mmCIF file of C-alpha atoms in Angstrom:
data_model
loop_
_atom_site.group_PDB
_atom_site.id
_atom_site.type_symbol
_atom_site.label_atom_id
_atom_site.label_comp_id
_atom_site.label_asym_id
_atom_site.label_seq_id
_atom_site.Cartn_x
_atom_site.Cartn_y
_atom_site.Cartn_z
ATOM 1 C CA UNK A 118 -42.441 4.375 -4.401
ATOM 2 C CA UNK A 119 -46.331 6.044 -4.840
ATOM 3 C CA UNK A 120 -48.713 6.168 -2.543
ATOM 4 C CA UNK A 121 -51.823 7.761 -3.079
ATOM 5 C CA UNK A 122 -53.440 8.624 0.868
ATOM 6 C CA UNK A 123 -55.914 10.583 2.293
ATOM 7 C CA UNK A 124 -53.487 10.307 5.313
ATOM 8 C CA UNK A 125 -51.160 12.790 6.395
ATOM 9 C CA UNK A 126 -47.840 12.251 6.208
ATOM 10 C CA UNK A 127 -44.089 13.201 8.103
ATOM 11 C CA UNK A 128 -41.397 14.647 5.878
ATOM 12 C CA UNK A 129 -38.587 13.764 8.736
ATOM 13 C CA UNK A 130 -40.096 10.264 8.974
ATOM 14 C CA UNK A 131 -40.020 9.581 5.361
ATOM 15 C CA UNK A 132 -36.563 11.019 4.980
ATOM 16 C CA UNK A 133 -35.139 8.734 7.770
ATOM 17 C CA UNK A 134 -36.358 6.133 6.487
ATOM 18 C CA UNK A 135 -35.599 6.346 2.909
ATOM 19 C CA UNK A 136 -31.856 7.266 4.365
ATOM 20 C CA UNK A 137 -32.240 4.216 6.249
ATOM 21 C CA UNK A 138 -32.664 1.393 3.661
ATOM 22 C CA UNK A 139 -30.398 3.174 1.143
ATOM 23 C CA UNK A 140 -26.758 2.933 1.065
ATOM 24 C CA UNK A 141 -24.039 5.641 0.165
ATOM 25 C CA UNK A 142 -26.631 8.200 -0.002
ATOM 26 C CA UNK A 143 -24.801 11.705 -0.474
ATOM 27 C CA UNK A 144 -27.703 13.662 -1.500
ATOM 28 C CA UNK A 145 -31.780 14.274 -0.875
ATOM 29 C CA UNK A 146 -33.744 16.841 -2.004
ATOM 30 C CA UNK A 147 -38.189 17.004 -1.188
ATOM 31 C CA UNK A 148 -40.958 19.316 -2.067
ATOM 32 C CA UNK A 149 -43.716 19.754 -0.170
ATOM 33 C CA UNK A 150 -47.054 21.166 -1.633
ATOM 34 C CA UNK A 151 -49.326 22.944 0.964
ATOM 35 C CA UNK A 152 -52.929 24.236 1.005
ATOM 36 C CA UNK A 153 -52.756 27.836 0.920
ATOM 37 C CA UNK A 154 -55.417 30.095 3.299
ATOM 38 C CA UNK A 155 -56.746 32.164 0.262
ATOM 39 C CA UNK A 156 -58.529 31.389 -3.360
ATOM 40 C CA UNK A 157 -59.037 33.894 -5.840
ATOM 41 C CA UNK A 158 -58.605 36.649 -2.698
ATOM 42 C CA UNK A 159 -61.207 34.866 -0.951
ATOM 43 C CA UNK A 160 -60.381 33.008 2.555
ATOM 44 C CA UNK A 161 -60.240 29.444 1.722
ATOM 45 C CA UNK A 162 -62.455 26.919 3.943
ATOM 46 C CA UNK A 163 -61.105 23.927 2.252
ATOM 47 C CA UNK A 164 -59.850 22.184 -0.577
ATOM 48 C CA UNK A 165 -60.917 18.991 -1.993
ATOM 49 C CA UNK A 166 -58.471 16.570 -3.916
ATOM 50 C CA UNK A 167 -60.769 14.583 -6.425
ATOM 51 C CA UNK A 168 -58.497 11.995 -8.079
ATOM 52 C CA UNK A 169 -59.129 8.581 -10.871
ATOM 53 C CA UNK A 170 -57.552 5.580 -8.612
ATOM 54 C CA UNK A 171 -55.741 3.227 -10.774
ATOM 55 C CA UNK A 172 -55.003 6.267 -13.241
ATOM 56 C CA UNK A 173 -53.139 7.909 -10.653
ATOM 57 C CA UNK A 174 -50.959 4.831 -9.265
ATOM 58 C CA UNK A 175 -50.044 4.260 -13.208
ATOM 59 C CA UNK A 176 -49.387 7.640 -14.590
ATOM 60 C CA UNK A 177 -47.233 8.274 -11.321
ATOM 61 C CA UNK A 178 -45.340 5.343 -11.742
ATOM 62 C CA UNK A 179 -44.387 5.768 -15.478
ATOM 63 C CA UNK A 180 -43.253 9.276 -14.774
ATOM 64 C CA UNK A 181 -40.827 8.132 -11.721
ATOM 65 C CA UNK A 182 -39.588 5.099 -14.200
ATOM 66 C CA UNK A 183 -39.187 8.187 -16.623
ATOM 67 C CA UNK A 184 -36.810 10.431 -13.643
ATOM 68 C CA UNK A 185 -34.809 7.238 -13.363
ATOM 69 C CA UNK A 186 -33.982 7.148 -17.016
ATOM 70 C CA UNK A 187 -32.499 10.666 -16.735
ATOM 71 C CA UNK A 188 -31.181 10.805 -13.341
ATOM 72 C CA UNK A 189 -28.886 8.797 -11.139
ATOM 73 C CA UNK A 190 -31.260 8.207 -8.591
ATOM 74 C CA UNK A 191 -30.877 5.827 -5.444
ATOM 75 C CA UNK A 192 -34.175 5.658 -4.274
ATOM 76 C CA UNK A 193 -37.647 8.006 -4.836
ATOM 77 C CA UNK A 194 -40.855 8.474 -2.807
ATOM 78 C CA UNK A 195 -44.174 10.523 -4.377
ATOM 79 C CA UNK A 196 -47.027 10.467 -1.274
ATOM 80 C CA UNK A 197 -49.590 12.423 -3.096
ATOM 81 C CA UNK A 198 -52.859 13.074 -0.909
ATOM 82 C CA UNK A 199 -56.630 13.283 -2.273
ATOM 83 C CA UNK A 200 -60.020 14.305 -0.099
ATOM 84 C CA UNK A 201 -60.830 17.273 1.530
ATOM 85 C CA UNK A 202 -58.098 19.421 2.893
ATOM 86 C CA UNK A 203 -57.321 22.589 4.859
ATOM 87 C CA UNK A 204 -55.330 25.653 4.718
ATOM 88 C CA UNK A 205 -51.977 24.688 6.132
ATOM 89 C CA UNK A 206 -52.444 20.957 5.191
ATOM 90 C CA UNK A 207 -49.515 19.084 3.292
ATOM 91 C CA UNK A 208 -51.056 17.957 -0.134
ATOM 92 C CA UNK A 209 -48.310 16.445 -1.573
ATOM 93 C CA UNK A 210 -44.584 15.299 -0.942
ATOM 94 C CA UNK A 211 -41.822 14.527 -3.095
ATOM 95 C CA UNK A 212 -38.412 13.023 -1.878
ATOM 96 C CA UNK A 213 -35.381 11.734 -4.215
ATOM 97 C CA UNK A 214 -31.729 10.426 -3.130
ATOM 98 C CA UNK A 215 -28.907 10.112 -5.407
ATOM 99 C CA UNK A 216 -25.093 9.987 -4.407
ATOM 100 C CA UNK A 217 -24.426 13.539 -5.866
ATOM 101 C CA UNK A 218 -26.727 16.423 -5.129
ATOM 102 C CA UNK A 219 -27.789 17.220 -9.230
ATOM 103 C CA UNK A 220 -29.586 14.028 -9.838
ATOM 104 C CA UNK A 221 -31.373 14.693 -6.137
ATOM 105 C CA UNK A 222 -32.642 18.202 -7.057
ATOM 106 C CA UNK A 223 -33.465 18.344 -10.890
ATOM 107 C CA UNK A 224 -35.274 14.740 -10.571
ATOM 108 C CA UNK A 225 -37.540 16.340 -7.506
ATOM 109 C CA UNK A 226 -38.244 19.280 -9.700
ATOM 110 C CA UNK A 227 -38.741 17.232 -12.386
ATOM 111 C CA UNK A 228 -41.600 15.308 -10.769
ATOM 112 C CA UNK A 229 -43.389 18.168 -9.118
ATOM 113 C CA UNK A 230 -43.668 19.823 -12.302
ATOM 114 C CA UNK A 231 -44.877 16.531 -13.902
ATOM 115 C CA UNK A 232 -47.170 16.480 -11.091
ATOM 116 C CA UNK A 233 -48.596 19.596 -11.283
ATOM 117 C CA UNK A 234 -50.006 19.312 -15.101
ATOM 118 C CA UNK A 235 -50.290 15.320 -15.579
ATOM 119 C CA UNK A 236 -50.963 13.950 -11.922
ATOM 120 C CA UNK A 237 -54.894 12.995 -12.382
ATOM 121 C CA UNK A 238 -56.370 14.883 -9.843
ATOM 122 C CA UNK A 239 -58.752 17.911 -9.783
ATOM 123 C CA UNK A 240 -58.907 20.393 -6.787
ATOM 124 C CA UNK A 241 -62.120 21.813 -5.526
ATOM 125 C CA UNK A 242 -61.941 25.130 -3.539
ATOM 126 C CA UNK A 243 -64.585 26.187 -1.167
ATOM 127 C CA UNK A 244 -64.559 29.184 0.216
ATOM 128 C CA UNK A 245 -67.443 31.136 2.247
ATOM 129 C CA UNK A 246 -69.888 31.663 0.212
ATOM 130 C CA UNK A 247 -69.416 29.652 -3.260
ATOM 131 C CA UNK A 248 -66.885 26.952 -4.385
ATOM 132 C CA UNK A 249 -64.817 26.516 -7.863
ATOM 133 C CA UNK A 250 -62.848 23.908 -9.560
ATOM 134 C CA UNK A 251 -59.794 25.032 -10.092
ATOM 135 C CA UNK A 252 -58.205 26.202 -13.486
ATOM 136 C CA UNK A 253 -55.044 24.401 -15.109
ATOM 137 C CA UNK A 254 -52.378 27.026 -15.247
ATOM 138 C CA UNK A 255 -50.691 27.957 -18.585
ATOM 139 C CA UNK A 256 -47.272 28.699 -16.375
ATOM 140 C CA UNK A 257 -47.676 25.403 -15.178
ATOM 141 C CA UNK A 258 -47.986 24.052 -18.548
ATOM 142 C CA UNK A 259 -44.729 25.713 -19.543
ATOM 143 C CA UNK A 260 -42.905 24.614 -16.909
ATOM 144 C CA UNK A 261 -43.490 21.210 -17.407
ATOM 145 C CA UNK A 262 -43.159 21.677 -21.187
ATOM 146 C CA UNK A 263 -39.429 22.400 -20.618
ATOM 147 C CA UNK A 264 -38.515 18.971 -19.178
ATOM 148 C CA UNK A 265 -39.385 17.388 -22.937
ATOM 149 C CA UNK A 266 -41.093 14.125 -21.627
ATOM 150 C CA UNK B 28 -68.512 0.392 -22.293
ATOM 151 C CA UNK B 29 -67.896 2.254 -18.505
ATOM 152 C CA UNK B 30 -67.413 5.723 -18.655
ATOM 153 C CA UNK B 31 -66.276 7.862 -16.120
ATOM 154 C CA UNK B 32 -66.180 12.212 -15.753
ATOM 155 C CA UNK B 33 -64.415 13.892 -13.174
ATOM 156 C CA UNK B 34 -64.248 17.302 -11.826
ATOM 157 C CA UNK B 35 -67.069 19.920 -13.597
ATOM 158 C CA UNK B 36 -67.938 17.331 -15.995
ATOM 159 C CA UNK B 37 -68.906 15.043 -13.695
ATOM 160 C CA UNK B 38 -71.119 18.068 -12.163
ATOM 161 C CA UNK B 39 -72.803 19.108 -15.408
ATOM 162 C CA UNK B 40 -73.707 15.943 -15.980
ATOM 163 C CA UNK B 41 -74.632 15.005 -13.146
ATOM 164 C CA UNK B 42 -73.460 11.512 -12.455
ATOM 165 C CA UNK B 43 -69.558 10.404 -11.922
ATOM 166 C CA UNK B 44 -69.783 7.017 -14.393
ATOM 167 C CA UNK B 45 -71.958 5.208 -16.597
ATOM 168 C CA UNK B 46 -72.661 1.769 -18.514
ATOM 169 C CA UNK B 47 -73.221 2.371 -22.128
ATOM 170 C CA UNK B 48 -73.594 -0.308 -24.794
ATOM 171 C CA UNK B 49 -72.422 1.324 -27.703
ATOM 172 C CA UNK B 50 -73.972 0.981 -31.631
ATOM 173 C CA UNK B 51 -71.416 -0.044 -34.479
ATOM 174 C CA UNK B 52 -71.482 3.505 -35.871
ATOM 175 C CA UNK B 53 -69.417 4.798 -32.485
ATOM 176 C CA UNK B 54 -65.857 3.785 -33.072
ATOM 177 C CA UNK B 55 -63.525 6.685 -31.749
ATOM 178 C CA UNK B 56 -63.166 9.378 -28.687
ATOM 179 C CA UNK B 57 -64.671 11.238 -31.312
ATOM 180 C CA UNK B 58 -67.758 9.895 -31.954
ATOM 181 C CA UNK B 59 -68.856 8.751 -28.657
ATOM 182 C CA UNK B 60 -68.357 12.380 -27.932
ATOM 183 C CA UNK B 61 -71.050 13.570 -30.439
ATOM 184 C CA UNK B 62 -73.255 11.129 -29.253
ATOM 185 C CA UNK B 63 -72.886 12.077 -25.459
ATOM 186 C CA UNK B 64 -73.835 14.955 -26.392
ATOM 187 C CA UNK B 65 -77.425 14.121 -28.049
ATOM 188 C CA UNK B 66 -78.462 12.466 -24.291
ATOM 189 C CA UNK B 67 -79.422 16.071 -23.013
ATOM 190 C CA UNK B 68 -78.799 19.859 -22.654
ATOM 191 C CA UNK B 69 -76.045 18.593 -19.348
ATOM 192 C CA UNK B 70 -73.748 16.694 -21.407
ATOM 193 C CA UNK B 71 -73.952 19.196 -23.914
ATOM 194 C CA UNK B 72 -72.834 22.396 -22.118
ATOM 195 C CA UNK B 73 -70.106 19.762 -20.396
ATOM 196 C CA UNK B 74 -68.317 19.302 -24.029
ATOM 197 C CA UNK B 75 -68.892 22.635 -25.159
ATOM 198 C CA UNK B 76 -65.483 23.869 -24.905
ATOM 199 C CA UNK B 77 -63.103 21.082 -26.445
ATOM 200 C CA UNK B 78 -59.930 22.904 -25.771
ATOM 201 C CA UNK B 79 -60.466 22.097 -21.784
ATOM 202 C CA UNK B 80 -61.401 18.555 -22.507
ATOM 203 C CA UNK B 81 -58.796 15.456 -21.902
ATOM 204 C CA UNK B 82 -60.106 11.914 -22.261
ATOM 205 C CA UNK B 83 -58.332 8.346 -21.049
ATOM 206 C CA UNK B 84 -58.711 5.034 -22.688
ATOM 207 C CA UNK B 85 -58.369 2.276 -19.718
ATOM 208 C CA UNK B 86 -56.350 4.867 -17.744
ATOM 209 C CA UNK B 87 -53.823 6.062 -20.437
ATOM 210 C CA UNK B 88 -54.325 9.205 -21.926
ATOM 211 C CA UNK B 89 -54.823 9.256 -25.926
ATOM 212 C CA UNK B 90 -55.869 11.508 -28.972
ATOM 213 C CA UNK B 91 -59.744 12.355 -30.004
ATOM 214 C CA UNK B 92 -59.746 9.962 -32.534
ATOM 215 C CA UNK B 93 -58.476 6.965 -30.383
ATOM 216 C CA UNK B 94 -60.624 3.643 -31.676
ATOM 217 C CA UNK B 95 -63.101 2.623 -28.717
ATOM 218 C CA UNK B 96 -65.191 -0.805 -28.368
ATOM 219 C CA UNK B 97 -66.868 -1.942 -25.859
ATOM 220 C CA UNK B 98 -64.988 -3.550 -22.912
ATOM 221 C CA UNK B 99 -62.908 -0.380 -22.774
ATOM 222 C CA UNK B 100 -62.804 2.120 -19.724
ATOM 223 C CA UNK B 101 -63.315 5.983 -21.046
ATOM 224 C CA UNK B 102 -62.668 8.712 -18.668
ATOM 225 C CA UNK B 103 -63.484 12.460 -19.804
ATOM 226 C CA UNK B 104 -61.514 14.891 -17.401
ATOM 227 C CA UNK B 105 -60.599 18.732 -17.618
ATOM 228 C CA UNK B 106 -57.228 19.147 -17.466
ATOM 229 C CA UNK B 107 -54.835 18.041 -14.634
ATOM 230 C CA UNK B 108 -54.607 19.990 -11.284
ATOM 231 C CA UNK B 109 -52.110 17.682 -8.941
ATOM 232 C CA UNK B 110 -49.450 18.839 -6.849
#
């Protein structure tokens, strides 16, 4: 399941429930992206999530079809939050169950990687005195590059 | 034809989307590119740098020489920053 929010949301809650409505779930395995408290060395006041709705709901739902193809998975959840954020706040959460604990694991990193170079959103920093979008990382690139989509 | 720019695109030029009704000699990414970049000095510092320029045709990415007419959505976006 997607959802694209500018709400917060609960790791445990989300994990319960996904438990919940699946059955014979052996394994789950989450990521959880946070705003960090510095940019560039500079103190971070915020950061904003700019994102293209309808984009977003469609690329993120062909790349979870595409962690099903590879992986056993029993159920998946991307919550993936946009607007302006704050150091310490969750940006984005990634949760996937499988009866064994490989599919779990290598599917999550799978996604956050995907996430990280193909998700459609842009992050603004601010910090004291100026602001900067922020650069695509080559590491990033590579990292993602090694899961062959 | 609606076309959209995010990020520092969208703050060079100035404006997040537009209406354009587009002549028959702009069929591709390509071309609606160069002629973007005839409006004014903004759009033209915006696709200065092609290597940190990624464009969507009604939400799915493509290639610079995707064909274009006019009901379709463009987006022009740097690239991705998510997770």
């Amino acid at each position: 399941m997607i959802k694209v929010q500018t709400e917060n949301f609960s790791l445990e809650k989300e994990t319960k429930n996904l438990i919940h409505k699946n059955n014979n779930v052996g394994a789950v395995s989450s990521f959880i992206g946070i705003v960090r408290d510095k940019a560039k060395e500079k103190d971070l006041i915020s950061m904003t999530l700019e994102h293209y709705p309808g984009m977003t709901q469609t690329m993120l739902k062909k790349i979870e079809k595409q962690a099903y193809l590879r992986w056993k998975l029993l159920d998946s959840l991307i919550i993936h939050r946009y607007g302006e954020l704050f150091p310490g706040d969750n940006i984005v959460l990634v949760i996937t169950l499988s009866k064994h604990r490989k599919d779990a694991i290598n599917a999550c990193h799978f996604l956050i990687d995907w996430l990280k170079t193909k998700g459609p959103f842009w992050k603004y920093e601010k910090t004291k005195n100026s602001g900067h979008w922020v650069e695509a990382l080559e590491s990033d690139n590579l990292e993602e590059k090694k899961w062959d989509i | 034809m609606k076309v959209l720019y995010f990020s520092w695109i969208k703050d060079n030029i100035g404006k997040n989307e537009e209406d354009l009704s587009l002549n028959d000699n702009i069929k591709t990414i390509s071309d609606l590119i160069n002629y973007l970049i005839t409006i004014n000095e903004n759009y033209k510092k915006a696709f200065s740098d092609m290597s940190i320029i990624r464009f969507s045709k009604n939400m799915n990415l493509v290639n610079i020489d995707e064909m274009i007419d006019n009901d379709d959505e463009i987006a022009f976006f740097p690239p991705m920053t998510g997770g």
